[in-house]
Coordinates of C-alpha atoms and ligand atoms in Angstrom, one line a residue:
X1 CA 18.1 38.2 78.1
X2 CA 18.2 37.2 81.7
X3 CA 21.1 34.4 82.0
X4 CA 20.5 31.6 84.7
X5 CA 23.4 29.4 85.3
X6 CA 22.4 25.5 86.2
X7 CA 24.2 23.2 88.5
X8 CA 23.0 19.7 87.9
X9 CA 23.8 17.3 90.4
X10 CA 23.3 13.1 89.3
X11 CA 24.0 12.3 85.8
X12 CA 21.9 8.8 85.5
X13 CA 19.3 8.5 83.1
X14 CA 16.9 11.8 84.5
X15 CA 19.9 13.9 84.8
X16 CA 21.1 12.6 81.7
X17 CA 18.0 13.7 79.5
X18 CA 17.8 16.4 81.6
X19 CA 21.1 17.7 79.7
X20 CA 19.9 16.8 76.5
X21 CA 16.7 18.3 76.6
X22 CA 18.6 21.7 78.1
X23 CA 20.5 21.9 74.8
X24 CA 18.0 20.8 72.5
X25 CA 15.5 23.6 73.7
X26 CA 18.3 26.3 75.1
X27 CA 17.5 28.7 71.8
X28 CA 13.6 28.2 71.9
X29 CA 13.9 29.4 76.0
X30 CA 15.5 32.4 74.9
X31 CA 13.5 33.2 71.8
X32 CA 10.4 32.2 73.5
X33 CA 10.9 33.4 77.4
X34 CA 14.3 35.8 77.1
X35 CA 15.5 33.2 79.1
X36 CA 19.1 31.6 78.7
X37 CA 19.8 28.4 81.0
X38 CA 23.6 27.4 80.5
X39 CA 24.9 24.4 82.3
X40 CA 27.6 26.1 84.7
X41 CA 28.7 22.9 86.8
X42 CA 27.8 19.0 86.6
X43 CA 28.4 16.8 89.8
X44 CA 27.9 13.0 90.6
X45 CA 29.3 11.1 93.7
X46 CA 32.7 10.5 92.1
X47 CA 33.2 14.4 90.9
X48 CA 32.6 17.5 89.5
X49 CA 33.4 20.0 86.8
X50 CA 32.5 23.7 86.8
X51 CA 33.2 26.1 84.5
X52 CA 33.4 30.2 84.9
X53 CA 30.2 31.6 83.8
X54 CA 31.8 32.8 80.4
X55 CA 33.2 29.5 79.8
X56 CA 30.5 27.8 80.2
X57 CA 27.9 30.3 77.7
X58 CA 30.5 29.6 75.2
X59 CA 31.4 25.9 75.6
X60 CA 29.2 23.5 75.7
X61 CA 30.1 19.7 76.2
X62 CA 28.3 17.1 74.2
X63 CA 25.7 15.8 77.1
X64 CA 26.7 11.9 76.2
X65 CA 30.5 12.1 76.5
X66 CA 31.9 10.1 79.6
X67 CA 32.2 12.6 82.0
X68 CA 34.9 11.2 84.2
X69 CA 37.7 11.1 80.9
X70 CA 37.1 14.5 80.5
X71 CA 39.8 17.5 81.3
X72 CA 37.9 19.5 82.7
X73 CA 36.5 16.6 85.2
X74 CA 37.9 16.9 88.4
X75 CA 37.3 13.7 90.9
X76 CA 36.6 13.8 94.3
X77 CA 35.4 17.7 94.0
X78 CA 31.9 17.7 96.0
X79 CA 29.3 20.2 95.5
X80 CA 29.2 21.3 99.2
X81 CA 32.6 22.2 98.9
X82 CA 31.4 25.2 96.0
X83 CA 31.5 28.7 97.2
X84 CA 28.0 29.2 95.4
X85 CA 27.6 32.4 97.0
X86 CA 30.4 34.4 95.3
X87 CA 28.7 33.7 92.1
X88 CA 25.9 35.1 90.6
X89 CA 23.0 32.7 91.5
X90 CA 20.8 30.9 89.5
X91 CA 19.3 27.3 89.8
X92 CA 20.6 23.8 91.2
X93 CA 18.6 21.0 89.7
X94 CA 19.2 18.0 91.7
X95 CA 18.9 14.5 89.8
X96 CA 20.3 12.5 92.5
X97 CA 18.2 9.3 94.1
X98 CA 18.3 9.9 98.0
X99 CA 16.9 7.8 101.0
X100 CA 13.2 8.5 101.2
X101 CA 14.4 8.2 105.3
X102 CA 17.1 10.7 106.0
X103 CA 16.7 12.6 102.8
X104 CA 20.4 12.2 102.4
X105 CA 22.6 13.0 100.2
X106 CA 20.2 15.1 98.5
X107 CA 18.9 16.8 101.8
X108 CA 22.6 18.0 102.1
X109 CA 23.1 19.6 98.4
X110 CA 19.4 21.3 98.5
X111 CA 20.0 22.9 101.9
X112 CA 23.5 23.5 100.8
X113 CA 22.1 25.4 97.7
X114 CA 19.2 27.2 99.7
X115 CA 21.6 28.4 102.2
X116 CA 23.5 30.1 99.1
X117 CA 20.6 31.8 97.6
X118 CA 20.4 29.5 94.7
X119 CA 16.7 28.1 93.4
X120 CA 16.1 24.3 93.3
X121 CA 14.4 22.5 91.0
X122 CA 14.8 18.7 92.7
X123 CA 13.6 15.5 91.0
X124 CA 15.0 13.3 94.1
X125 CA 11.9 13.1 96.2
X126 CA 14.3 11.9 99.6
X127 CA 15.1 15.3 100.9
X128 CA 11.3 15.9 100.3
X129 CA 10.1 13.1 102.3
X130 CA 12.4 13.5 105.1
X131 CA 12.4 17.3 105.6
X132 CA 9.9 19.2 103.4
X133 CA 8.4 21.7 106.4
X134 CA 11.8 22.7 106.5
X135 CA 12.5 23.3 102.7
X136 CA 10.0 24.8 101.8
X137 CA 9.8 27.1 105.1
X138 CA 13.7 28.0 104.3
X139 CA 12.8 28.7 100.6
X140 CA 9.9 30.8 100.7
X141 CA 11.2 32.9 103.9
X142 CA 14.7 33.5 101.7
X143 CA 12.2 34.0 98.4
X144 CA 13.5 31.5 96.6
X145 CA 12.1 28.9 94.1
X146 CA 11.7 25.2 95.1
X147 CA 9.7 23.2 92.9
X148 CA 9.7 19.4 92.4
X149 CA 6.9 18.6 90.0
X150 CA 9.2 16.1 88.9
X151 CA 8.2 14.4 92.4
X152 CA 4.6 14.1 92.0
X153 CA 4.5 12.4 88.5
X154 CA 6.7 14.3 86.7
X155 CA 4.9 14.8 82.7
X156 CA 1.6 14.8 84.4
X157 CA 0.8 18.2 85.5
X158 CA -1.1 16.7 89.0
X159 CA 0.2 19.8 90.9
X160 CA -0.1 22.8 88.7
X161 CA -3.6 21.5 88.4
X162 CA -4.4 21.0 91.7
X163 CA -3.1 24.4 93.0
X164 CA -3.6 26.6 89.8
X165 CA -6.1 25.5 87.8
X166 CA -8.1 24.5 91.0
X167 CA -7.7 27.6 92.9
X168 CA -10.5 28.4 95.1
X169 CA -12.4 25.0 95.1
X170 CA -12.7 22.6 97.8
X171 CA -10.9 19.2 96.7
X172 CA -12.6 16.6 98.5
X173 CA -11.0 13.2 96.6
X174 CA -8.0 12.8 94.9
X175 CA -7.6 9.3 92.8
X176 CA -4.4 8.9 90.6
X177 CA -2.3 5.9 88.5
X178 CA 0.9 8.3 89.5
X179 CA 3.3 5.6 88.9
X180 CA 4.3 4.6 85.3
X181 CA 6.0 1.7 86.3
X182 CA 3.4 -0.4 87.7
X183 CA 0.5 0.8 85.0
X184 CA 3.0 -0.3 82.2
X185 CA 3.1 -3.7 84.1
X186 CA -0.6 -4.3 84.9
X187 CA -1.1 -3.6 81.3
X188 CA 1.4 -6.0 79.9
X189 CA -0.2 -8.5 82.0
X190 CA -3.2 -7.7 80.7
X191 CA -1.6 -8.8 77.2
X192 CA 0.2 -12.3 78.2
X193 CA 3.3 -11.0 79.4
X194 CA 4.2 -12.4 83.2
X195 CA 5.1 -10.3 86.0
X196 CA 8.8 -10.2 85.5
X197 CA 9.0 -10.1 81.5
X198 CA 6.5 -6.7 81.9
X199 CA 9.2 -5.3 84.7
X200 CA 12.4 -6.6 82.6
X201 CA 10.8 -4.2 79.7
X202 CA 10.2 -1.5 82.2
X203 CA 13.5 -1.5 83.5
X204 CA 15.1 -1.2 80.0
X205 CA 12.6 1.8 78.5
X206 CA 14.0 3.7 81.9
X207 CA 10.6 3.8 83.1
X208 CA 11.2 2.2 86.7
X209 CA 13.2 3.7 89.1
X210 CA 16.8 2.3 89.2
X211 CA 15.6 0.2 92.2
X212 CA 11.9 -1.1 91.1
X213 CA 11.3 -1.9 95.1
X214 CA 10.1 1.6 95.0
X215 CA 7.8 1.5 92.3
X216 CA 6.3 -2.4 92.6
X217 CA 5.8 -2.1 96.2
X218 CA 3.9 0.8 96.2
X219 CA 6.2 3.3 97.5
X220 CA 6.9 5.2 94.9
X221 CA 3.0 5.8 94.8
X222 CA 2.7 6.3 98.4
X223 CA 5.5 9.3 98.5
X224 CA 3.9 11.2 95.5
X225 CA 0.3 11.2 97.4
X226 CA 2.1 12.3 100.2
X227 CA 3.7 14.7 98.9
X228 CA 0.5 16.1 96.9
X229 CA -1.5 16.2 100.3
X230 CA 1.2 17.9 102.0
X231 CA 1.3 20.4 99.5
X232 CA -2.4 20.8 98.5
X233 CA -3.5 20.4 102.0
X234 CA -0.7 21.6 103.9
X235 CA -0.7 18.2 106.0
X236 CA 1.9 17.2 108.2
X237 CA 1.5 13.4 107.8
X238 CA 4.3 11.2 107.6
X239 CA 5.0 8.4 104.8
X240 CA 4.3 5.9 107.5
X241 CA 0.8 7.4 108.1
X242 CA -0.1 6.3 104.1
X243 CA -1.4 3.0 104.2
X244 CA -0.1 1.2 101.4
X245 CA -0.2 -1.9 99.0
X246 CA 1.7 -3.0 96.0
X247 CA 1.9 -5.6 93.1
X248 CA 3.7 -7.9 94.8
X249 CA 2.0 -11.2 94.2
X250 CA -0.5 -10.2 91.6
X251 CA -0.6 -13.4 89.0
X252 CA -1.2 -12.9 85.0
X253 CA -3.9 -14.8 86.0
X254 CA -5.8 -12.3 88.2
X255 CA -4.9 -9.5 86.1
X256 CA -6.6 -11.8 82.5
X257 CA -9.5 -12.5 84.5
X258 CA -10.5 -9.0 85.6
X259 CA -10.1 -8.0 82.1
X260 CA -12.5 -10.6 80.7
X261 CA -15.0 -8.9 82.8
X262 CA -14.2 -5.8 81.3
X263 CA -12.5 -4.5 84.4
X264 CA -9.1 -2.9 84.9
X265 CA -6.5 -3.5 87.6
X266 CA -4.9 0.4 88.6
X267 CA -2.6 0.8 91.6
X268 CA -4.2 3.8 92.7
X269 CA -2.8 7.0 95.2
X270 CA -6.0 8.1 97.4
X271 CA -6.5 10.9 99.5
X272 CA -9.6 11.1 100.8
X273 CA -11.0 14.0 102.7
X274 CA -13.4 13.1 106.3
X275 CA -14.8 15.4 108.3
X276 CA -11.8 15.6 111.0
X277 CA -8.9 13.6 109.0
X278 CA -7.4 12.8 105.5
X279 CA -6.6 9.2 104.9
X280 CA -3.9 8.5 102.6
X281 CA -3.2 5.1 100.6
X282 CA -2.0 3.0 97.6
X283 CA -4.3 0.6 96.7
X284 CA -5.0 -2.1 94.2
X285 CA -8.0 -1.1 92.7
X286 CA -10.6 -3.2 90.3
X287 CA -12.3 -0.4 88.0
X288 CA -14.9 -0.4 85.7
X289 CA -15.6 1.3 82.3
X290 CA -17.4 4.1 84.2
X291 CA -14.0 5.3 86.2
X292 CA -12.2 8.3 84.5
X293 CA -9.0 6.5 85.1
X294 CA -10.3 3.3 83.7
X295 CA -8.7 4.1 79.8
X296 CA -5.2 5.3 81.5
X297 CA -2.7 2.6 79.3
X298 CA 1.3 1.9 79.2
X299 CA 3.3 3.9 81.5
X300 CA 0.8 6.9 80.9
X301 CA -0.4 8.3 84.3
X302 CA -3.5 10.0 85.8
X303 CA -5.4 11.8 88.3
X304 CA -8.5 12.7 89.0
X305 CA -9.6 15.5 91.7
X306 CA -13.3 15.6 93.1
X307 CA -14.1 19.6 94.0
X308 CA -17.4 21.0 95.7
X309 CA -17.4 23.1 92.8
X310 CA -15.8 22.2 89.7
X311 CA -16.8 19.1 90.0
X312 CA -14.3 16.0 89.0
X313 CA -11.5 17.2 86.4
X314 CA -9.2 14.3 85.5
X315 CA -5.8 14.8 83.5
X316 CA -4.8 11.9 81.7
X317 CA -1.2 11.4 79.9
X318 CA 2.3 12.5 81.2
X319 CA 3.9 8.9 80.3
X320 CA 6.4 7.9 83.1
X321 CA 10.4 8.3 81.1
X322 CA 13.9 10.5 81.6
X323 CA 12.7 12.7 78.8
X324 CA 9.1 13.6 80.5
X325 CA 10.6 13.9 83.8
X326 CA 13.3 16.0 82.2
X327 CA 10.8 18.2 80.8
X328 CA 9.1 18.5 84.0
X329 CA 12.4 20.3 85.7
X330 CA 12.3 22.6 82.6
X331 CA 9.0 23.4 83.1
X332 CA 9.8 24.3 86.8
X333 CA 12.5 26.2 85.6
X334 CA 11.0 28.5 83.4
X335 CA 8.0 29.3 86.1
X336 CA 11.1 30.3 88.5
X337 CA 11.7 32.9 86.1
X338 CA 8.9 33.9 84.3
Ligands
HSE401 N1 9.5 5.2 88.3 C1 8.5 6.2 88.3 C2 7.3 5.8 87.5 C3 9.0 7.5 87.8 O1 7.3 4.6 87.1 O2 6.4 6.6 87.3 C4 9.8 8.2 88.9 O3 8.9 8.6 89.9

């Protein structure tokens, strides 16, 4: 049995199922993959705890206790301050929200746990934005794992697909609804529900990001299609280089009438391939019954990838929540190891 210790860093909702889900599948990893993922530390911005590697295989906290009453919770400790490299290393999953502009404070805990030969498996897409030459130059030339699936819609397997199951083709379009948020809301609209009822219901199903700016206004959108083109294409374009729009301003109205002409409303992520650029954007998109993405409901997501030679495969599904994004990191984990 190989046995990985886990650091997670940011306990909100993501990090939170993140927990759950490592205990609820912890014996089916090792019965399934001889792999056994114990929860070594736990940090947020007000503290830490971490437990000896024996301690923590035997004891496991319940994942919902409040963290801060606890014992073993020590305040003020900071994950930089851990001397990751006298222990045996394994894998910091980062579940922290970071400025998509300096990266920080994720950018300092990922390089932090690089530097210390530990994998990362990140679900904070700042330190991604900001510096992801960097990373993933520092990981692969220190052969470690840094995977962020969880980054480019999560459930929805959009970057497996594109660089496994795609191998070998040329992908000349990419088209995708990669943002739960603002599907869930142009489809709400689509049944009665105004703008900020559909977003209030968002919010509480843990779909949105803690600050919806991100998703309504496009940007959560724009930095997954960035971050897909830098990684399928190995671009070096810049989040200010994806032209993008949002939902801002879109009225029931609008969104009732397209529908009675049996149309659909998506907030799509393009990248489209010219002969001598890519051009990147989120745009409000009117589709009909034809599109592949046309059926894509709720806060299920979807892309769709045009190839010279598989011609156009389209996943559908990978609903936007804690739990799928928390399932994501797993499944990053496990192909660390396997
Ligand atoms: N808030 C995002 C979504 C999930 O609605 O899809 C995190 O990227």
């Amino acid at each position: 049995m190989k046995e990985i210790p886990v650091i997670l860093l940011g306990k909100g909702q993501v990090g939170q199922a993140f927990l759950n889900l490592l205990i609820e599948k912890r014996s089916l990893y090792q019965e399934r993959y001889n792999l056994d993922f114990f929860l070594q530390g736990i940090f947020r911005s007000t503290g830490g705890a971490f437990w000896s590697k024996q301690r923590a295989r035997e004891a496991f906290f319940y994942p919902d206790e409040q963290l801060e009453s606890k014992t073993f919770w020590q305040s003020g400790l900071n994950f930089l301050d851990l001397p990751l490299e006298k222990l045996a290393p394994g894998v910091v999953v980062l579940a922290t929200v970071s400025s998509l502009k300096t990266g920080e404070p994720g950018l300092a805990y990922l390089r932090h746990a690089l530097a210390q030969g530990w994998h990362v498996v990140t679900a904070d897409k700042g330190p991604l934005v900001a510096h992801f030459a960097e990373l993933m130059t520092s990981a692969r030339t220190s052969g470690l794992g840094l995977k962020y699936s969880a980054c480019t819609a999560a459930a929805l397997p959009a970057l497996d697909v594109a660089l496994t199951a795609l191998a070998g083709t040329e992908i000349i379009r990419v088209e995708g609804i990669l943002n739960g948020t603002t599907n869930y809301l142009l489809t709400r609209m689509e049944s009665g529900l105004s703008y900020e009822e559909a977003l209030r219901e968002a919010q509480q199903k843990g779909i949105a990001e803690p600050d919806p700016t991100r998703d309504v206004a496009g940007w959560d959108t724009a930095v997954k299609i960035l971050l897909l083109a830098r990684s399928i294409f190995g671009l070096e374009m810049s989040l200010e280089d994806v032209q993008r729009e949002g939902l801002t301003g879109i009225s029931q109205e609008e969104v009732e009438s397209i529908v009675q002409q049996g149309k659909a409303l998506k907030l799509l992520g393009i990248i489209e391939r010219q002969p001598n650029k890519f051009i990147l954007e989120v745009k409000l998109t009117v589709l009909s019954s034809a599109h592949p993405l046309f059926y894509v409901r709720g806060a299920e997501k979807g892309i769709c990838f045009t190839t010279d030679t598989m011609s156009q495969v389209t996943v559908i599904g990978g609903r936007s929540d804690p739990r799928g994004a928390a399932a994501a990191m797993l499944k990053d984990m496990i192909n660390i190891f396997i």
